[in-house]
Coordinates of C-alpha atoms in Angstrom, one line a residue:
X29 CA 18.2 -0.1 23.8
X30 CA 16.1 -0.1 20.6
X31 CA 15.0 2.6 18.1
X32 CA 11.3 3.1 17.7
X33 CA 9.8 5.2 14.9
X34 CA 6.5 6.9 15.6
X35 CA 4.7 7.7 12.3
X36 CA 1.4 9.5 11.6
X37 CA 0.2 7.3 8.8
X38 CA -2.0 9.2 6.3
X39 CA -5.3 8.0 5.0
X40 CA -5.1 5.5 2.1
X41 CA -1.5 4.5 2.6
X42 CA -0.6 0.8 2.7
X43 CA 0.9 -0.4 6.0
X44 CA 3.9 -2.0 4.1
X45 CA 6.9 -0.8 2.1
X46 CA 5.9 -2.1 -1.3
X47 CA 2.7 -2.5 -3.2
X48 CA 2.3 -4.2 -6.6
X49 CA -0.8 -2.1 -7.4
X50 CA 1.3 1.1 -7.0
X51 CA -0.6 2.6 -4.0
X52 CA 1.2 4.8 -1.6
X53 CA 3.2 2.9 1.0
X54 CA 5.3 3.5 4.1
X55 CA 8.4 3.9 1.8
X56 CA 6.9 7.3 0.7
X57 CA 7.3 8.6 4.3
X58 CA 9.9 6.6 6.1
X59 CA 13.5 6.6 4.8
X60 CA 15.1 4.5 7.5
X61 CA 16.3 1.0 6.3
X62 CA 15.6 -2.2 8.2
X63 CA 12.5 -1.1 10.2
X64 CA 9.1 -2.8 9.9
X65 CA 5.7 -2.1 11.4
X66 CA 4.9 -3.3 14.9
X67 CA 1.3 -4.2 14.2
X68 CA -1.0 -3.0 11.4
X69 CA -3.2 -0.1 10.5
X70 CA -5.7 -0.4 7.7
X71 CA -5.3 1.4 4.4
X72 CA -8.4 3.5 5.1
X73 CA -7.4 4.3 8.7
X74 CA -5.1 7.1 9.9
X75 CA -2.9 7.8 12.8
X76 CA -0.2 6.3 15.0
X77 CA 1.9 3.5 13.6
X78 CA 5.0 2.2 15.3
X79 CA 8.0 0.8 13.4
X80 CA 11.2 -0.8 14.7
X81 CA 14.1 -3.1 13.7
X82 CA 14.1 -4.8 17.1
X83 CA 12.1 -8.2 17.1
X84 CA 11.7 -8.2 20.9
X85 CA 10.2 -4.7 20.9
X86 CA 8.0 -5.6 17.9
X87 CA 6.6 -8.6 19.8
X88 CA 6.0 -6.5 22.9
X89 CA 3.9 -4.0 20.9
X90 CA 2.1 -6.2 18.5
X91 CA 1.5 -9.5 20.3
X92 CA -2.1 -10.0 21.5
X93 CA -0.6 -11.7 24.6
X94 CA 0.8 -8.4 25.7
X95 CA -2.7 -6.7 25.7
X96 CA -1.2 -3.3 25.0
X97 CA -4.0 -0.7 25.0
X98 CA -4.7 1.2 21.7
X99 CA -6.9 4.3 21.7
X100 CA -8.8 5.4 18.7
X101 CA -10.7 8.6 17.8
X102 CA -13.7 7.4 15.8
X103 CA -16.1 9.6 13.8
X104 CA -19.4 7.7 13.4
X105 CA -22.7 8.3 11.6
X106 CA -25.3 9.4 14.0
X107 CA -25.3 10.8 17.5
X108 CA -23.6 8.1 19.6
X109 CA -25.8 7.1 22.6
X110 CA -24.9 6.1 26.1
X111 CA -26.6 2.7 25.5
X112 CA -24.3 2.1 22.5
X113 CA -21.2 3.1 24.6
X114 CA -22.2 0.8 27.3
X115 CA -22.5 -2.1 24.9
X116 CA -18.9 -1.4 23.7
X117 CA -17.7 -1.3 27.3
X118 CA -19.2 -4.8 28.0
X119 CA -18.0 -6.4 24.8
X120 CA -19.6 -7.1 21.4
X121 CA -20.3 -10.4 19.8
X122 CA -18.7 -10.4 16.3
X123 CA -18.4 -13.2 13.8
X124 CA -15.0 -14.2 15.3
X125 CA -16.3 -14.2 18.9
X126 CA -16.9 -11.8 21.8
X127 CA -14.6 -8.8 22.1
X128 CA -12.8 -7.9 25.3
X129 CA -14.4 -5.1 27.3
X130 CA -13.4 -1.8 25.9
X131 CA -13.2 1.8 27.3
X132 CA -15.6 4.0 25.4
X133 CA -16.6 7.6 25.8
X134 CA -18.2 10.3 23.7
X135 CA -15.8 13.2 22.9
X136 CA -16.0 16.6 21.3
X137 CA -14.7 16.7 17.7
X138 CA -10.9 16.6 18.1
X139 CA -8.7 19.3 16.5
X140 CA -7.2 17.1 13.8
X141 CA -6.0 17.7 10.2
X142 CA -8.5 17.7 7.3
X143 CA -8.7 14.4 5.6
X144 CA -8.1 14.1 1.8
X145 CA -10.5 13.1 0.4
X146 CA -12.9 14.4 3.0
X147 CA -15.5 12.3 4.8
X148 CA -18.7 12.2 2.9
X149 CA -21.5 13.7 4.9
X150 CA -25.3 13.3 4.4
X151 CA -27.2 16.4 5.2
X152 CA -30.0 14.7 7.1
X153 CA -27.7 12.5 9.3
X154 CA -25.4 14.1 11.9
X155 CA -22.1 12.7 13.0
X156 CA -20.4 12.4 16.3
X157 CA -17.0 11.3 17.8
X158 CA -16.0 8.8 20.5
X159 CA -12.8 7.5 21.9
X160 CA -12.5 3.8 22.0
X161 CA -9.7 1.9 23.7
X162 CA -9.2 -1.8 23.1
X163 CA -6.5 -4.4 23.9
X164 CA -7.0 -6.5 20.8
X165 CA -6.1 -6.3 17.2
X166 CA -8.6 -8.2 15.2
X167 CA -9.1 -7.4 11.5
X168 CA -11.1 -4.1 11.2
X169 CA -12.2 -4.5 14.8
X170 CA -13.2 -1.0 15.6
X171 CA -15.2 -0.6 12.5
X172 CA -17.0 -3.8 13.1
X173 CA -17.7 -2.9 16.8
X174 CA -19.3 0.5 16.0
X175 CA -21.3 -1.0 13.2
X176 CA -22.6 -3.7 15.5
X177 CA -24.1 -1.1 17.9
X178 CA -25.7 0.8 15.0
X179 CA -23.1 3.6 14.4
X180 CA -21.0 3.0 11.2
X181 CA -17.5 4.4 11.3
X182 CA -16.8 7.3 9.0
X183 CA -13.3 8.2 10.0
X184 CA -10.8 6.3 12.2
X185 CA -7.7 7.8 13.8
X186 CA -5.4 5.8 16.1
X187 CA -4.2 8.2 18.7
X188 CA -2.3 6.1 21.2
X189 CA -0.5 2.8 21.5
X190 CA 0.6 2.0 25.1
X191 CA 2.3 5.3 26.3
X192 CA 3.1 6.5 22.8
X193 CA 0.8 9.1 21.2
X194 CA 0.3 11.2 18.0
X195 CA 1.0 14.4 19.8
X196 CA 3.2 16.8 17.7
X197 CA 3.0 14.6 14.5
X198 CA 1.5 16.0 11.3
X199 CA 0.3 13.4 8.8
X200 CA 3.2 11.7 7.0
X201 CA 5.8 12.8 9.5
X202 CA 7.6 10.7 12.1
X203 CA 10.0 11.0 15.0
X204 CA 12.6 8.6 16.4
X205 CA 12.7 7.5 20.0
X206 CA 15.1 5.3 21.9
X207 CA 13.4 2.6 24.0
X208 CA 14.8 0.4 26.7
X209 CA 13.6 -3.2 26.1
X210 CA 13.6 -5.3 29.3
X211 CA 15.3 -8.6 29.2
X212 CA 13.0 -11.6 28.6
X213 CA 12.0 -13.7 31.6
X214 CA 14.4 -16.5 32.6
X215 CA 11.9 -19.1 31.2
X216 CA 12.2 -17.6 27.8
X217 CA 16.0 -17.3 27.7
X218 CA 18.2 -19.9 25.9
X219 CA 19.4 -22.6 28.2
X220 CA 22.9 -22.2 29.5
X221 CA 25.5 -24.9 28.7
X222 CA 26.1 -26.9 31.9
X223 CA 29.7 -27.9 32.6
X224 CA 30.5 -31.2 34.3
X225 CA 32.1 -30.7 37.6
X226 CA 34.4 -32.8 39.6
X227 CA 33.9 -33.9 43.2
X228 CA 35.9 -30.8 44.3
X229 CA 33.2 -28.6 42.6
X230 CA 35.7 -27.3 39.9
X231 CA 34.9 -27.7 36.3
X232 CA 36.5 -30.8 34.7
X233 CA 39.1 -29.9 32.1
X234 CA 39.0 -32.0 29.0
X235 CA 42.3 -33.5 27.9
X236 CA 43.5 -32.4 24.6
X237 CA 45.0 -35.0 22.3
X238 CA 47.5 -34.0 19.6
X239 CA 47.5 -35.8 16.3
X240 CA 50.7 -36.2 14.4

């Protein structure tokens, strides 16, 4: 069993426990020693961040090989179109290669906390929201994807990682959860020490010698 911390990371908080520039960090919100983030969330992004002291659980959550789905609520500049959503679903060519197909759908503005400072709006340009679910974790990937289809991201909230969600968490608060971590596959376990056996099938006993 392992302990998992579910934190609603506020806007403009570093995803680490120290910062030489004096910016807000996780230490301002999490007072549990020995835990560390399982994955990253940008300084200017908000929402669900998972922390643990268990290395195996951290790998299960953060490793790209696990392809754990992460859902984001994204406020974009302009009225998102079905054509843009379809591009996101098929995959987008970014500078670091093609993204995996995503799940994308337009949503009504979610009932979320006000951001401080608030999103800057332009009177002549509307905004809209979409839910984007990806199984990758490239640097600023969601922002790059929406920009590539012509809808720059204004606000980004991570709502879900795997089966864990933000539900019930105000910004800057967390809850603890106990998680069962499955044993790794046999191929990843340390090799057992083989004992030499005699013809009878019983382990050979090594003779001890006593030095005077």
